[in-house]
C-alpha positions as semicolon CSV with decimal commas, in nm:
position;residue;x (nm);y (nm);z (nm)
1;I;7,833;-7,099;-5,236
2;R;7,817;-6,748;-5,381
3;A;7,770;-6,674;-5,752
4;L;7,962;-6,359;-5,849
5;N;7,841;-6,119;-6,116
6;D;8,067;-6,268;-6,385
7;G;7,948;-6,623;-6,315
8;T;8,240;-6,728;-6,095
9;L;8,135;-6,952;-5,807
10;L;8,293;-6,874;-5,470
11;C;8,281;-7,085;-5,156
12;S;8,455;-7,155;-4,828
13;Y;8,524;-7,509;-4,709
14;S;8,559;-7,578;-4,339
15;A;8,784;-7,806;-4,136
16;R;8,835;-8,181;-4,155
17;I;9,023;-8,397;-3,904
18;S;9,226;-8,707;-3,985
19;S;9,447;-8,901;-3,741
20;G;9,373;-8,648;-3,468
21;N;9,469;-8,330;-3,655
22;F;9,331;-8,086;-3,910
23;T;9,400;-8,170;-4,273
24;D;9,532;-7,931;-4,536
25;S;9,194;-7,912;-4,709
26;S;9,008;-7,605;-4,581
27;G;9,004;-7,259;-4,737
28;V;8,845;-7,050;-5,010
29;F;8,783;-7,190;-5,359
30;I;8,645;-7,064;-5,690
31;S;8,505;-7,234;-5,996
32;E;8,503;-7,074;-6,340
33;N;8,323;-7,363;-6,513
34;N;7,999;-7,395;-6,318
35;G;8,147;-7,620;-6,052
36;A;8,307;-7,881;-6,277
37;S;8,645;-7,804;-6,118
38;W;8,770;-7,577;-5,841
39;I;9,072;-7,349;-5,792
40;D;9,224;-7,304;-5,448
41;R;9,240;-6,933;-5,353
42;S;9,354;-6,977;-4,993
43;A;9,642;-6,825;-4,802
44;A;9,863;-7,064;-4,605
45;G;9,693;-6,969;-4,278
46;M;9,349;-7,051;-4,416
47;R;9,411;-7,413;-4,515
48;Y;9,309;-7,579;-4,189
49;Y;8,998;-7,406;-4,052
50;T;8,826;-7,142;-4,269
51;K;8,468;-7,074;-4,156
52;D;8,326;-6,820;-4,403
53;V;8,402;-6,597;-4,701
54;V;8,223;-6,264;-4,749
55;V;8,225;-6,049;-5,064
56;D;8,244;-5,673;-5,009
57;P;7,899;-5,547;-5,120
58;C;8,045;-5,200;-5,184
59;D;8,298;-5,325;-5,441
60;P;8,127;-5,340;-5,784
61;A;8,415;-5,545;-5,928
62;Q;8,384;-5,792;-5,637
63;Q;8,761;-5,800;-5,590
64;R;8,760;-5,753;-5,212
65;W;8,671;-6,055;-4,999
66;Y;8,698;-6,131;-4,628
67;A;8,757;-6,476;-4,479
68;G;8,691;-6,578;-4,121
69;V;8,946;-6,829;-3,991
70;W;8,967;-7,023;-3,666
71;G;9,295;-7,098;-3,491
72;E;9,201;-7,382;-3,264
73;W;9,478;-7,633;-3,195
74;G;9,713;-7,860;-3,385
75;Y;9,796;-7,740;-3,735
76;S;9,543;-7,453;-3,710
77;S;9,685;-7,311;-3,388
78;G;9,774;-6,942;-3,409
79;L;9,632;-6,897;-3,760
80;G;9,290;-6,757;-3,668
81;G;9,161;-6,410;-3,751
82;L;9,005;-6,209;-4,030
83;Y;9,181;-6,224;-4,366
84;Q;9,130;-5,981;-4,656
85;T;9,201;-6,001;-5,028
86;T;9,166;-5,720;-5,282
87;N;9,241;-5,935;-5,588
88;R;8,995;-6,226;-5,559
89;G;9,216;-6,443;-5,346
90;V;9,540;-6,420;-5,540
91;S;9,695;-6,281;-5,219
92;W;9,564;-6,236;-4,867
93;T;9,649;-6,028;-4,558
94;R;9,543;-6,111;-4,203
95;I;9,407;-5,775;-4,084
96;T;9,341;-5,867;-3,719
97;T;9,609;-5,931;-3,458
98;N;9,414;-6,022;-3,145
99;L;9,124;-6,238;-3,265
100;N;9,177;-6,611;-3,226
101;A;8,877;-6,755;-3,411
102;V;8,671;-6,540;-3,650
103;E;8,337;-6,689;-3,752
104;S;8,225;-6,432;-4,010
105;C;8,191;-6,060;-4,082
106;A;7,939;-5,819;-4,232
107;I;7,925;-5,480;-4,403
108;L;7,584;-5,318;-4,362
109;P;7,414;-5,079;-4,609
110;G;7,380;-4,807;-4,346
111;A;7,754;-4,804;-4,266
112;S;7,962;-4,896;-4,568
113;N;8,300;-4,823;-4,405
114;T;8,214;-5,028;-4,096
115;L;8,289;-5,396;-4,053
116;F;8,123;-5,617;-3,791
117;V;8,321;-5,929;-3,695
118;T;8,184;-6,232;-3,511
119;T;8,411;-6,464;-3,313
120;E;8,393;-6,801;-3,141
121;A;8,475;-6,690;-2,787
122;Q;8,566;-6,320;-2,793
123;G;8,226;-6,166;-2,866
124;L;8,128;-5,911;-3,131
125;W;8,384;-5,671;-3,276
126;I;8,359;-5,362;-3,494
127;C;8,594;-5,175;-3,728
128;A;8,493;-4,822;-3,828
129;N;8,776;-4,773;-4,083
130;R;8,785;-5,102;-4,269
131;L;8,941;-4,951;-4,585
132;A;9,232;-4,793;-4,399
133;P;9,583;-4,940;-4,445
134;A;9,578;-5,047;-4,079
135;P;9,213;-5,096;-3,976
136;V;9,136;-5,079;-3,604
137;F;8,909;-5,337;-3,439
138;E;8,731;-5,287;-3,107
139;E;8,502;-5,510;-2,908
140;V;8,135;-5,406;-2,900
141;A;8,096;-5,362;-2,524
142;G;7,716;-5,368;-2,531
143;Y;7,691;-5,712;-2,690
144;P;7,678;-5,958;-2,398
145;F;7,760;-6,300;-2,545
146;R;8,088;-6,470;-2,636
147;F;7,980;-6,645;-2,957
148;P;7,788;-6,436;-3,213
149;T;7,768;-6,602;-3,554
150;R;7,623;-6,367;-3,818
151;V;7,528;-5,998;-3,847
152;F;7,242;-5,874;-4,067
153;S;7,078;-5,546;-4,160
154;N;6,701;-5,503;-4,157
155;P;6,608;-5,457;-4,527
156;W;6,323;-5,223;-4,424
157;N;6,529;-5,023;-4,173
158;A;6,900;-4,984;-4,251
159;N;6,964;-4,844;-3,902
160;E;6,883;-5,178;-3,736
161;V;7,159;-5,435;-3,671
162;W;7,054;-5,796;-3,603
163;V;7,298;-6,051;-3,457
164;T;7,247;-6,427;-3,440
165;S;7,450;-6,641;-3,204
166;Y;7,546;-6,991;-3,100
167;G;7,352;-7,026;-2,777
168;N;7,211;-6,680;-2,702
169;G;6,937;-6,629;-2,959
170;M;6,899;-6,312;-3,168
171;R;6,964;-5,957;-3,057
172;M;6,896;-5,622;-3,220
173;S;7,065;-5,284;-3,189
174;W;7,109;-4,968;-3,396
175;L;7,391;-4,813;-3,593
176;S;7,277;-4,483;-3,446
177;E;7,037;-4,511;-3,154
178;P;6,729;-4,298;-3,229
179;A;6,629;-4,038;-2,973
180;P;6,291;-4,069;-2,799
181;A;6,029;-3,799;-2,852
182;I;5,755;-3,659;-2,630
183;T;5,446;-3,665;-2,851
184;S;5,179;-3,523;-2,621
185;A;5,119;-3,374;-2,275
186;D;4,773;-3,369;-2,115
187;L;4,710;-3,167;-1,798
188;S;4,424;-3,274;-1,572
189;S;4,214;-3,047;-1,352
190;N;4,408;-3,144;-1,038
191;G;4,743;-3,049;-1,188
192;A;4,859;-3,398;-1,280
193;C;5,021;-3,437;-1,618
194;R;5,036;-3,738;-1,849
195;L;5,308;-3,751;-2,113
196;E;5,311;-3,985;-2,411
197;M;5,646;-4,071;-2,570
198;S;5,750;-4,260;-2,881
199;A;6,071;-4,463;-2,886
200;E;6,214;-4,778;-3,038
201;S;6,120;-5,115;-2,892
202;G;6,388;-5,234;-2,652
203;Q;6,513;-4,890;-2,556
204;K;6,558;-4,778;-2,195
205;I;6,403;-4,433;-2,152
206;V;6,470;-4,201;-1,857
207;M;6,216;-3,925;-1,795
208;R;6,369;-3,615;-1,635
209;V;6,184;-3,324;-1,471
210;S;6,286;-2,965;-1,398
211;D;6,110;-2,662;-1,251
212;D;6,360;-2,405;-1,377
213;L;6,563;-2,567;-1,662
214;A;6,868;-2,546;-1,436
215;L;6,822;-2,836;-1,196
216;W;6,698;-3,169;-1,332
217;R;6,598;-3,489;-1,153
218;N;6,527;-3,838;-1,282
219;A;6,157;-3,907;-1,238
220;A;6,107;-4,249;-1,397
221;T;6,274;-4,518;-1,606
222;N;6,086;-4,728;-1,858
223;F;6,174;-5,005;-2,102
224;V;5,987;-4,965;-2,429
225;L;5,800;-5,272;-2,552
226;D;5,578;-5,144;-2,832
227;R;5,727;-4,805;-2,932
228;Q;5,497;-4,612;-2,695
229;V;5,543;-4,534;-2,328
230;S;5,352;-4,313;-2,085
231;F;5,462;-4,110;-1,784
232;D;5,228;-3,972;-1,519
233;D;5,346;-3,676;-1,311
234;S;5,088;-3,672;-1,034
235;N;5,252;-3,408;-0,812
236;E;4,961;-3,178;-0,735
237;T;5,189;-2,928;-0,559
238;A;5,401;-2,871;-0,871
239;P;5,473;-2,510;-0,977
240;L;5,279;-2,349;-1,259
241;R;5,555;-2,439;-1,504
242;R;5,737;-2,771;-1,528
243;F;5,975;-2,896;-1,794
244;Y;6,022;-3,254;-1,912
245;S;6,293;-3,436;-2,104
246;A;6,301;-3,794;-2,238
247;E;6,652;-3,939;-2,275
248;I;6,809;-4,271;-2,360
249;G;6,920;-4,451;-2,046
250;P;7,257;-4,619;-1,994
């Protein structure tokens, strides 16, 4: 249950089954009298299996909501997807065409025009133009599990995206993956060089080496565990000058 700024209570109510089929009881509801009675604000396609309702955090009037709907079988079949209203549920539009069962969605502070969508069996999806007349949704190829449930932003780092799931734990990524940085280079008496790099935990870092800035070779690959990683170039026959580059790996 969500309390809106004007005191209206907003909630979604999920599916019920009677006599082997979904009942006409699910959807999105509001109360304007502190829960004493409720008003149905559901579209026809939301009445059998609505999973969540999300208020647009970028809309100060709180007119725009999103509803995640499943289209499983029986009366709910074919009705799944992400629905949007811009008038507090007076009317709704299904804004996805290829998602069968939407669990929820999220708009993160670091990307206000971007919408993350979680699904039951089709993985994690993203829309980079959610306010467009015809928003485009694409699957997030790097997310490896079929059933994410919720997406959150780190309140201390708006660039971090956290995803919970039904059966695959929590995963973290970035809105914009930060580049690694070489923080120090120490040359020993025998010509070996130790480089220290800073990067984000979980990143895959490829260290590249060149003798002339024209030809580069991959020298090492490291996965960062604690935001620091070292690289030792122990080639004692190296030329007087050598160049190094730390890059994000695929």
